[in-house]
Amino acid sequence: MNEVFSGTLNIVQTLSAILVFLLGIGLLSVIVMYIVDVNQTEHAIRRNFPVIGRFRYLFETLGEYFRQYFFAQDREEMPFNRAQRSWVYRAAKGIDNTVAFGSTRDLRPVGTLIFVNCPYPVLETDVAPTAALEIGPNARQPYVTDSLFNVSAMSYGAISKPAVLALSNGSRMAGIWMNTGEGGLSPYHLEGGADIVFQIGTAKYGVRNEDGGLDDEKLREVAGHDQVKMIELKLSQGAKPGKGGILPGAKVTDAIAKIRGIPAGEDSISPNRHPEIDSAEELLNMINHIRDVSGLPVGFKTVIGAYGWLEELFELILQRGIECAPDFITVDSGDGGTGAAPMSLMDNVGLPIRESLPIVVDRLNKYGLKGRIRVIASGKLITPAEATAALCVGADFINSARGFMFALGCIQALQCNKNTCPTGVTTHDKHLQRGLVVADKAERVAQYSKNMHKEIGIIAHSCGVDEPRKLRRFHCRMVQENGRSVPLDELYPDVTAPGKAA
Ligand SMILES: Cc1cc2nc3c(=O)[nH]c(=O)nc-3n(C[C@H](O)[C@H](O)[C@H](O)COP(=O)(O)O)c2cc1C
Ligand code: SF4
């Protein structure tokens, strides 16, 4: 009896020892993983959520195999589906972006873009570099750039300090510009060394006087930085047309207050319109005033809803003289992004870029102003096909905000309006910001832009033109309700100025 008992005891002891050993190994592995995760610089989620964060990557990989059994298909999530985000992540990491076996894209839904390849594509040896374009020929310092795909407006405040630093460094590395957004010019924008487009929002942060109007002296100071190349007057943005903003006093830290030129700790209200701009006349006056004071090219950003005002503006430009024209127009899509906005404005106000871009380009052509006024398009143009279609329609440059947020590591957790962004992009929580390692993410920003440029070029060459800006509307078709595609020049017939050849 005793022998049986002692035998059982031995087995139990051995099993316990094995269990303790395994638990020890498990614990040790968790500790090692924790240390590795906290100290590695590549993955924000693992850095901020050591060990647990690994499950995201595991599920992402397993998703390849199991996705068909779950709800979210490859191309279903909004605002950006998994296929789009994965393309950006891979482009930003500089890893192979080819896919195997065949397209997972259903080419039948209305709105699908199809480019028309040429039987004689451009030989790789004949490919031309993207030509540099001049913006603001009448400004004292015109801006000449060969960049095609740039960083759209996002203010320091809406995005974090490391995010601004990674964007400014990455933009310098890729040779593209970065827009400050309406929150003023911070030292972090300048630190990276990129070309800067300074945005003046309705609160005129960074260049405001005590009454909230434009302070010419401060404007001169901002424009005096060599890196600041252009000025963008923001009339509206796609996500919240006609809406100002409130920056709660708690968020107006000493640093933010200094950069924006407002008292620290007090709520700061942005009006929902520039109080001094209520007509085409006043818009032109403001643009010319800013250009005179700064010496830089000046344009405006808007989302298009009503568009009769464009004709009025262009007529006035022709009356006053072409030199008084804005140097560029940034056309933002009704479904553009933001840090925070009311859902009704986000969802239902302002035209999407596919409709608004031809409206603007056609009117510029009609008045013979295309070329004098450059067109910058933005709004979900985060993958090569969407951006290329905008170039076909007549955009000169593409801007992206959320594409670059993905390059910074954003996982579309949709918490940008809280202070809890898990990847450190839109939070001021120091612990979460730790996940965003500037040097690593700057590299990704640069690679994303370069790979976008490269793949836009691949589409252009397949269509038979040696550089992307030579693409025309007939190079791109859009699938219609009857399942057949129609070329964009049929959907949006090209308009030319009277007396000018197409
Ligand atoms: C976090 C965030 C902050 C933004 N801040 C500004 C801003 O300060 N000024 C502005 O004109 N647009 C702002 N935008 C809009 C973007 O510049 C851009 O026009 C819009 O998101 C469309 O581009 P996307 O689809 O590539 O994001 C912001 C967007 C995001 C996501
Ligand atoms: S909160 Fe989510 S959507 Fe916003 S930046 Fe962070 S990860 Fe991206």
Coordinates of C-alpha atoms and ligand atoms in Angstrom, one line a residue:
M1 CA 0.0 0.0 0.0
N2 CA 2.8 2.3 1.1
E3 CA 4.7 1.4 -2.2
V4 CA 1.7 2.3 -4.3
F5 CA 1.3 5.6 -2.4
S6 CA 4.9 6.5 -2.7
G7 CA 4.9 5.6 -6.4
T8 CA 1.9 7.9 -7.0
L9 CA 3.6 10.6 -4.9
N10 CA 6.7 10.3 -7.1
I11 CA 4.6 10.7 -10.3
V12 CA 2.8 13.7 -8.8
Q13 CA 6.1 15.2 -7.7
T14 CA 7.6 14.6 -11.2
L15 CA 4.6 16.1 -12.9
S16 CA 4.6 19.1 -10.5
A17 CA 8.3 19.6 -11.2
I18 CA 7.6 19.5 -15.0
L19 CA 4.7 21.9 -14.6
V20 CA 6.8 24.3 -12.5
F21 CA 9.6 23.9 -15.0
L22 CA 7.3 24.7 -17.9
L23 CA 5.7 27.6 -16.1
G24 CA 9.2 28.9 -15.3
I25 CA 10.2 28.6 -19.0
G26 CA 6.9 30.3 -20.0
L27 CA 7.5 33.1 -17.5
L28 CA 11.0 33.5 -18.6
S29 CA 9.9 33.6 -22.3
V30 CA 7.3 36.3 -21.4
I31 CA 10.0 38.3 -19.6
V32 CA 12.4 38.0 -22.5
M33 CA 9.6 38.9 -25.0
Y34 CA 8.7 41.9 -22.8
I35 CA 12.3 43.1 -22.7
V36 CA 12.6 42.6 -26.5
D37 CA 9.3 44.3 -27.2
V38 CA 9.9 47.3 -25.0
N39 CA 13.3 47.9 -26.5
Q40 CA 12.7 47.2 -30.2
T41 CA 12.0 50.3 -32.3
E42 CA 10.2 48.9 -35.3
H43 CA 6.7 48.1 -34.1
A44 CA 4.8 50.8 -32.1
I45 CA 2.1 48.4 -30.9
R46 CA 4.7 45.9 -29.4
R47 CA 6.6 48.8 -27.9
N48 CA 3.5 50.2 -26.2
F49 CA 1.8 46.9 -25.4
P50 CA 4.7 44.5 -24.9
V51 CA 3.9 40.7 -25.4
I52 CA 0.1 41.3 -25.8
G53 CA 0.8 43.4 -28.9
R54 CA 2.3 40.3 -30.5
F55 CA -1.2 38.9 -30.9
R56 CA -2.1 41.6 -33.4
Y57 CA 0.7 40.5 -35.7
L58 CA -0.2 36.8 -35.1
F59 CA -3.8 37.5 -36.0
E60 CA -2.8 39.6 -39.0
T61 CA -0.8 36.7 -40.3
L62 CA -3.4 34.1 -39.5
G63 CA -6.0 36.4 -41.0
E64 CA -4.6 35.4 -44.4
Y65 CA -5.9 31.9 -43.8
F66 CA -9.0 32.5 -41.7
R67 CA -10.3 35.8 -43.0
Q68 CA -12.8 34.1 -45.3
Y69 CA -14.6 32.8 -42.2
F70 CA -14.8 36.1 -40.4
F71 CA -16.8 39.3 -41.1
A72 CA -14.3 41.7 -42.5
Q73 CA -13.2 40.7 -46.0
D74 CA -10.1 42.1 -47.6
R75 CA -11.8 45.0 -49.2
E76 CA -14.7 45.7 -46.7
E77 CA -13.4 47.9 -43.8
M78 CA -13.9 51.7 -43.8
P79 CA -12.5 54.3 -44.2
F80 CA -9.6 52.2 -45.5
N81 CA -9.8 48.5 -46.2
R82 CA -7.2 45.9 -45.3
A83 CA -5.9 45.6 -48.8
Q84 CA -5.3 49.4 -49.0
R85 CA -3.7 49.6 -45.6
S86 CA -1.5 46.5 -46.2
W87 CA -0.2 48.1 -49.4
V88 CA 0.8 51.2 -47.6
Y89 CA 2.4 49.2 -44.7
R90 CA 4.4 47.2 -47.2
A91 CA 5.4 50.2 -49.2
A92 CA 6.5 52.0 -46.1
K93 CA 8.5 49.1 -44.9
G94 CA 10.1 48.8 -48.3
I95 CA 9.2 45.1 -48.5
D96 CA 8.0 43.2 -51.5
N97 CA 4.7 44.6 -52.7
T98 CA 3.9 42.1 -55.3
V99 CA 1.0 39.7 -54.9
A100 CA 0.7 36.1 -55.9
F101 CA -1.7 34.1 -58.0
G102 CA -4.1 36.8 -59.1
S103 CA -6.1 39.9 -58.0
T104 CA -8.5 39.5 -55.1
R105 CA -10.3 42.6 -56.3
D106 CA -13.7 42.3 -57.9
L107 CA -13.6 44.5 -61.0
R108 CA -17.3 44.7 -61.4
P109 CA -18.5 47.2 -58.7
V110 CA -19.5 50.7 -60.0
G111 CA -16.6 53.2 -59.7
T112 CA -13.8 50.6 -60.1
L113 CA -10.9 52.2 -61.9
I114 CA -9.2 50.5 -64.9
F115 CA -6.2 52.0 -66.7
V116 CA -5.8 51.4 -70.4
N117 CA -2.5 49.8 -71.0
C118 CA -0.7 50.6 -74.3
P119 CA 0.4 47.8 -76.7
Y120 CA 3.8 49.5 -76.7
P121 CA 4.6 50.4 -73.0
V122 CA 7.4 52.8 -72.3
L123 CA 10.7 50.9 -72.2
E124 CA 12.4 51.1 -68.8
T125 CA 15.4 52.7 -70.5
D126 CA 13.1 55.5 -71.9
V127 CA 11.4 56.4 -68.6
A128 CA 11.6 60.1 -67.8
P129 CA 12.0 61.6 -64.3
T130 CA 9.0 63.6 -63.1
A131 CA 9.5 67.1 -64.4
A132 CA 9.8 69.9 -61.8
L133 CA 6.9 72.3 -61.8
E134 CA 7.0 76.0 -60.8
I135 CA 4.3 77.3 -58.4
G136 CA 3.8 81.0 -58.1
P137 CA 5.6 82.6 -61.0
N138 CA 4.6 86.1 -59.8
A139 CA 5.7 85.6 -56.2
R140 CA 9.1 87.1 -55.2
Q141 CA 10.2 83.5 -54.4
P142 CA 8.5 81.0 -56.7
Y143 CA 8.6 77.4 -55.6
V144 CA 10.0 74.8 -58.0
T145 CA 9.6 71.1 -57.1
D146 CA 9.6 67.7 -58.7
S147 CA 7.7 66.1 -55.8
L148 CA 4.4 64.4 -56.7
F149 CA 3.1 62.9 -53.5
N150 CA 3.3 65.1 -50.4
V151 CA 2.2 65.3 -46.8
S152 CA -1.2 66.9 -46.3
A153 CA -2.1 69.4 -43.5
M154 CA -2.0 67.9 -40.0
S155 CA -1.3 70.3 -37.2
Y156 CA 1.0 69.8 -34.2
G157 CA -1.6 69.3 -31.6
A158 CA -3.8 67.0 -33.8
I159 CA -0.7 64.8 -34.2
S160 CA 2.0 64.2 -31.7
K161 CA 5.5 65.7 -31.5
P162 CA 7.2 62.4 -32.6
A163 CA 4.7 62.1 -35.5
V164 CA 5.6 65.7 -36.7
L165 CA 9.3 64.9 -36.3
A166 CA 9.0 61.6 -38.3
L167 CA 7.0 63.3 -41.0
S168 CA 9.4 66.2 -41.3
N169 CA 12.5 64.0 -41.4
G170 CA 10.9 61.5 -43.8
S171 CA 9.7 64.3 -46.1
R172 CA 13.2 65.7 -46.3
M173 CA 14.6 62.2 -47.1
A174 CA 12.0 61.8 -49.9
G175 CA 12.3 65.3 -51.2
I176 CA 8.7 66.1 -50.7
W177 CA 6.8 68.9 -48.9
M178 CA 5.0 68.8 -45.6
N179 CA 2.0 71.0 -44.7
T180 CA 1.9 72.3 -41.1
G181 CA -1.9 72.2 -40.8
E182 CA -3.6 75.1 -39.1
G183 CA -1.8 74.8 -35.7
G184 CA 1.1 77.0 -36.6
L185 CA 4.8 76.3 -37.3
S186 CA 6.4 74.3 -34.6
P187 CA 10.2 73.8 -34.1
Y188 CA 9.5 70.1 -34.9
H189 CA 8.3 71.0 -38.4
L190 CA 11.6 72.8 -39.0
E191 CA 13.9 70.2 -37.2
G192 CA 13.5 67.6 -39.9
G193 CA 14.6 69.9 -42.7
A194 CA 11.8 69.3 -45.2
D195 CA 10.2 71.9 -47.4
I196 CA 7.2 73.3 -45.5
V197 CA 3.8 74.6 -46.7
F198 CA 2.6 76.9 -43.9
Q199 CA -1.2 76.8 -43.5
I200 CA -3.2 79.7 -42.3
G201 CA -6.5 78.5 -40.8
T202 CA -9.4 80.6 -39.7
A203 CA -7.9 81.2 -36.2
K204 CA -4.6 82.2 -37.9
Y205 CA -2.6 80.3 -35.4
G206 CA 1.0 81.3 -35.4
V207 CA 0.4 84.5 -37.3
R208 CA -2.5 86.1 -35.4
N209 CA -2.8 89.4 -33.6
E210 CA -4.6 89.9 -30.4
D211 CA -8.0 90.3 -32.1
G212 CA -7.5 87.0 -34.1
G213 CA -6.7 88.9 -37.4
L214 CA -3.6 88.4 -39.5
D215 CA -0.3 89.8 -38.0
D216 CA 1.9 90.9 -40.9
E217 CA 5.0 90.9 -38.8
K218 CA 4.5 87.4 -37.6
L219 CA 3.8 86.3 -41.1
R220 CA 7.0 87.8 -42.3
E221 CA 8.8 86.0 -39.6
V222 CA 7.3 82.6 -40.5
A223 CA 8.0 83.2 -44.2
G224 CA 11.5 84.2 -43.4
H225 CA 12.5 80.6 -42.7
D226 CA 14.2 79.2 -45.7
Q227 CA 12.3 75.9 -45.4
V228 CA 8.9 77.6 -45.7
K229 CA 8.2 77.5 -49.4
M230 CA 4.5 78.3 -49.8
I231 CA 1.4 79.5 -47.9
E232 CA -1.9 77.8 -47.9
L233 CA -5.0 79.7 -46.8
K234 CA -7.5 77.2 -45.5
L235 CA -11.1 78.0 -46.5
S236 CA -12.4 74.5 -45.6
Q237 CA -11.4 70.9 -45.3
G238 CA -13.4 67.9 -46.5
A239 CA -14.2 66.4 -43.2
K240 CA -15.8 69.5 -41.7
P241 CA -16.8 72.2 -44.2
G242 CA -18.1 75.3 -42.5
K243 CA -17.0 74.2 -39.1
G244 CA -14.5 75.9 -36.9
G245 CA -13.0 74.2 -33.8
I246 CA -12.4 74.5 -30.1
L247 CA -9.1 73.6 -28.5
P248 CA -10.0 73.0 -24.9
G249 CA -7.9 75.0 -22.3
A250 CA -6.5 71.8 -20.9
K251 CA -4.8 71.1 -24.2
V252 CA -3.4 74.6 -24.6
T253 CA -0.1 73.8 -23.0
D254 CA 2.6 76.4 -22.7
A255 CA 4.4 74.9 -25.8
I256 CA 1.2 74.8 -27.9
A257 CA 0.2 78.3 -26.7
K258 CA 3.5 79.7 -27.8
I259 CA 3.4 78.1 -31.2
R260 CA -0.2 79.1 -31.9
G261 CA 0.1 82.6 -30.4
I262 CA -2.7 82.2 -27.8
P263 CA -2.9 82.4 -24.0
A264 CA -2.0 79.1 -22.3
G265 CA -4.7 77.2 -20.4
E266 CA -7.7 79.1 -22.1
D267 CA -10.1 77.6 -24.6
S268 CA -9.2 78.7 -28.1
I269 CA -12.0 79.0 -30.6
S270 CA -11.4 78.9 -34.4
P271 CA -14.2 80.7 -36.3
N272 CA -16.0 78.7 -38.9
R273 CA -14.9 81.1 -41.6
H274 CA -12.2 83.7 -42.1
P275 CA -14.2 86.7 -40.8
E276 CA -12.5 89.0 -43.4
I277 CA -13.3 86.8 -46.5
D278 CA -16.9 86.8 -47.7
S279 CA -16.6 87.2 -51.5
A280 CA -14.3 86.5 -54.5
E281 CA -13.0 90.0 -54.1
E282 CA -12.1 89.6 -50.5
L283 CA -10.5 86.2 -51.2
L284 CA -8.3 87.7 -53.9
N285 CA -7.4 90.6 -51.6
M286 CA -6.3 88.3 -48.9
I287 CA -4.3 86.1 -51.1
N288 CA -2.5 89.0 -52.7
H289 CA -1.9 90.6 -49.3
I290 CA -0.3 87.4 -47.9
R291 CA 1.8 87.0 -51.1
D292 CA 3.0 90.7 -50.9
V293 CA 3.9 90.3 -47.2
S294 CA 5.5 86.8 -47.4
G295 CA 7.0 86.9 -50.9
L296 CA 5.9 83.3 -51.3
P297 CA 3.4 81.5 -53.5
V298 CA 0.0 81.5 -51.9
G299 CA -3.0 79.3 -52.6
F300 CA -6.1 78.1 -50.9
K301 CA -7.6 74.8 -49.7
T302 CA -11.2 74.0 -50.0
V303 CA -13.7 71.2 -50.3
I304 CA -16.1 71.8 -53.2
G305 CA -19.8 71.8 -52.6
A306 CA -21.4 74.7 -54.5
Y307 CA -19.2 75.7 -57.4
G308 CA -20.6 78.8 -59.2
W309 CA -18.3 80.8 -57.0
L310 CA -15.3 79.4 -58.9
E311 CA -16.5 80.9 -62.1
E312 CA -17.0 84.3 -60.3
L313 CA -13.5 84.0 -58.9
F314 CA -11.9 83.1 -62.2
E315 CA -13.7 85.9 -64.0
L316 CA -12.5 88.4 -61.5
I317 CA -9.0 87.1 -61.9
L318 CA -9.1 87.7 -65.6
Q319 CA -10.5 91.3 -65.0
R320 CA -7.8 92.1 -62.4
G321 CA -4.9 90.5 -64.2
I322 CA -3.6 87.0 -64.1
E323 CA -0.8 87.9 -61.7
C324 CA -3.4 88.3 -58.9
A325 CA -4.5 84.7 -59.2
P326 CA -3.9 82.2 -56.3
D327 CA -0.9 80.1 -57.1
F328 CA -2.6 76.8 -56.3
I329 CA -5.9 75.4 -55.2
T330 CA -5.9 72.4 -52.9
V331 CA -9.1 70.4 -53.6
D332 CA -10.0 68.3 -50.6
S333 CA -12.5 65.4 -50.8
G334 CA -15.7 65.4 -48.8
D335 CA -14.6 62.2 -47.3
G336 CA -11.3 63.6 -46.1
G337 CA -9.9 62.9 -42.6
T338 CA -9.7 65.0 -39.5
G339 CA -8.7 64.7 -35.8
A340 CA -12.4 65.2 -34.8
A341 CA -15.6 66.5 -36.5
P342 CA -19.4 66.1 -36.3
M343 CA -20.5 62.9 -38.2
S344 CA -23.1 64.8 -40.2
L345 CA -20.5 67.0 -41.8
M346 CA -18.1 64.2 -42.2
D347 CA -20.6 61.9 -43.9
N348 CA -22.9 64.2 -45.8
V349 CA -21.4 67.6 -46.7
G350 CA -19.0 68.3 -49.5
L351 CA -18.3 66.5 -52.8
P352 CA -15.9 63.6 -53.0
I353 CA -12.7 64.2 -55.0
R354 CA -13.9 62.1 -58.0
E355 CA -16.6 64.6 -58.6
S356 CA -15.0 67.8 -57.4
L357 CA -11.6 67.5 -59.1
P358 CA -13.0 67.5 -62.7
I359 CA -15.3 70.5 -61.7
V360 CA -12.2 72.6 -60.7
V361 CA -9.9 71.5 -63.5
D362 CA -12.6 72.1 -66.2
R363 CA -13.3 75.6 -64.9
L364 CA -9.6 76.4 -64.8
N365 CA -9.3 75.2 -68.4
K366 CA -12.3 77.1 -69.4
Y367 CA -10.8 80.4 -68.1
G368 CA -7.3 79.5 -69.4
L369 CA -5.9 79.4 -65.9
K370 CA -4.7 75.8 -65.7
G371 CA -1.0 76.0 -65.5
R372 CA -1.0 79.4 -63.8
I373 CA -3.0 78.0 -60.9
R374 CA -1.6 74.5 -59.9
V375 CA -4.1 71.9 -58.7
I376 CA -3.3 69.8 -55.6
A377 CA -5.8 66.9 -54.9
S378 CA -6.4 65.2 -51.6
G379 CA -8.8 62.7 -50.2
K380 CA -8.2 58.9 -49.8
L381 CA -5.6 58.9 -52.5
I382 CA -3.4 56.6 -50.5
T383 CA -2.6 53.9 -53.1
P384 CA -1.1 54.3 -56.6
A385 CA -4.4 53.7 -58.6
E386 CA -6.4 56.4 -56.8
A387 CA -3.6 58.9 -57.0
T388 CA -2.9 58.1 -60.7
A389 CA -6.6 58.6 -61.5
A390 CA -6.4 62.1 -60.0
L391 CA -3.4 62.9 -62.1
C392 CA -5.3 61.6 -65.2
V393 CA -8.1 64.1 -64.4
G394 CA -5.7 67.0 -64.1
A395 CA -4.2 67.2 -60.7
D396 CA -0.6 68.5 -60.6
F397 CA 0.2 67.2 -57.1
I398 CA -1.3 64.7 -54.7
N399 CA -1.4 65.3 -50.9
S400 CA -2.2 62.6 -48.3
A401 CA -2.7 62.8 -44.6
R402 CA -4.0 59.3 -43.6
G403 CA -1.6 57.5 -46.0
F404 CA 1.3 59.0 -44.1
M405 CA -0.4 58.2 -40.8
F406 CA -0.4 54.5 -41.9
A407 CA 3.3 54.9 -42.7
L408 CA 3.8 56.1 -39.2
G409 CA 2.2 52.9 -37.9
C410 CA -1.5 54.0 -37.5
I411 CA -3.7 50.9 -37.2
Q412 CA -7.0 52.6 -37.9
A413 CA -8.1 52.3 -34.3
L414 CA -10.3 55.4 -34.8
Q415 CA -9.4 57.1 -31.5
C416 CA -7.7 60.2 -32.8
N417 CA -10.2 62.4 -31.0
K418 CA -9.2 60.9 -27.6
N419 CA -5.8 60.9 -26.1
T420 CA -5.4 57.1 -26.4
C421 CA -4.0 56.5 -29.8
P422 CA -2.2 53.2 -29.3
T423 CA 0.5 53.9 -31.9
G424 CA 1.5 57.3 -30.6
V425 CA 0.5 59.2 -33.8
T426 CA -2.3 61.4 -32.3
T427 CA -1.8 61.3 -28.6
H428 CA 0.1 63.5 -26.2
D429 CA 0.5 60.7 -23.7
K430 CA 4.2 60.3 -23.3
H431 CA 3.9 56.6 -22.6
L432 CA 2.1 55.9 -25.9
Q433 CA 4.3 58.3 -27.8
R434 CA 7.2 56.1 -26.8
G435 CA 6.0 53.6 -29.4
L436 CA 6.7 55.9 -32.3
V437 CA 10.4 55.9 -32.9
V438 CA 11.2 58.9 -35.0
A439 CA 14.2 57.5 -36.9
D440 CA 12.5 54.3 -37.9
K441 CA 9.2 55.9 -38.9
A442 CA 10.9 58.7 -40.8
E443 CA 12.4 56.0 -43.0
R444 CA 9.0 54.6 -43.5
V445 CA 7.5 57.9 -44.5
A446 CA 10.2 58.4 -47.1
Q447 CA 9.8 54.9 -48.4
Y448 CA 6.1 55.2 -48.7
S449 CA 6.3 58.4 -50.7
K450 CA 9.1 56.9 -52.9
N451 CA 7.2 53.7 -53.6
M452 CA 4.0 55.6 -54.3
H453 CA 5.9 57.7 -56.9
K454 CA 7.5 54.5 -58.3
E455 CA 4.2 52.6 -58.7
I456 CA 2.3 55.6 -60.1
G457 CA 5.2 55.7 -62.7
I458 CA 4.7 51.9 -63.4
I459 CA 1.0 52.6 -64.2
A460 CA 2.0 55.6 -66.4
H461 CA 4.6 53.6 -68.3
S462 CA 2.1 50.7 -68.9
C463 CA -0.3 53.3 -70.4
G464 CA 2.5 54.4 -72.8
V465 CA 3.5 57.8 -71.3
D466 CA 7.0 58.3 -69.9
E467 CA 6.0 60.3 -66.8
P468 CA 2.9 60.4 -64.7
R469 CA 1.9 64.1 -65.5
K470 CA 1.5 63.1 -69.1
L471 CA -1.5 60.9 -68.2
R472 CA -4.8 62.1 -69.6
R473 CA -8.4 61.3 -68.8
F474 CA -8.7 58.7 -71.7
H475 CA -6.0 56.7 -69.9
C476 CA -8.4 55.8 -67.1
R477 CA -11.9 54.1 -67.3
M478 CA -14.5 53.8 -64.6
V479 CA -16.9 50.9 -64.3
Q480 CA -20.6 51.9 -64.6
E481 CA -23.9 50.4 -63.4
N482 CA -24.2 48.2 -66.5
G483 CA -20.9 46.6 -65.6
R484 CA -19.1 48.2 -68.5
S485 CA -16.3 50.7 -68.0
V486 CA -16.3 54.2 -69.6
P487 CA -13.2 56.4 -70.2
L488 CA -13.0 59.4 -67.9
D489 CA -12.9 61.8 -70.9
E490 CA -16.4 60.6 -71.8
L491 CA -17.6 60.9 -68.2
Y492 CA -15.9 64.3 -67.8
P493 CA -15.3 65.7 -71.3
D494 CA -12.1 67.8 -71.5
V495 CA -12.7 71.6 -71.5
T496 CA -10.3 74.0 -73.3
A497 CA -10.1 77.7 -73.1
P498 CA -11.8 79.5 -76.1
G499 CA -9.3 79.8 -78.9
K500 CA -6.8 77.3 -77.4
A501 CA -6.0 73.8 -78.8
A502 CA -6.7 70.8 -76.5
Ligands
LIG1 C1 -5.3 64.0 -37.8 C2 -5.7 64.9 -38.9 C3 -5.5 66.3 -38.8 C4 -5.8 67.2 -39.9 N1 -5.6 68.5 -39.7 C5 -5.8 69.3 -40.7 C6 -5.5 70.7 -40.6 O1 -5.0 71.2 -39.6 N2 -5.8 71.5 -41.7 C7 -6.4 71.0 -42.9 O2 -6.6 71.7 -43.8 N3 -6.6 69.7 -43.0 C8 -6.4 68.8 -42.0 N4 -6.6 67.5 -42.1 C9 -7.1 67.0 -43.4 C10 -6.0 66.5 -44.3 O3 -5.0 67.4 -44.5 C11 -6.6 66.0 -45.6 O4 -7.1 67.1 -46.4 C12 -7.6 64.9 -45.6 O5 -7.5 64.1 -44.5 C13 -7.7 64.1 -46.8 O6 -6.5 63.4 -47.1 P1 -6.4 61.8 -46.7 O7 -7.6 61.1 -47.2 O8 -5.1 61.4 -47.4 O9 -6.3 61.8 -45.2 C14 -6.3 66.6 -41.1 C15 -6.5 65.2 -41.2 C16 -6.2 64.4 -40.2 C17 -6.4 62.9 -40.4
SF4_2 S1 -6.1 56.7 -32.9 FE1 -6.2 55.0 -34.3 S2 -6.8 55.9 -36.3 FE2 -6.1 57.6 -35.0 S3 -3.9 57.7 -35.5 FE3 -4.0 56.4 -33.7 S4 -4.0 54.3 -34.6 FE4 -4.5 55.7 -36.2

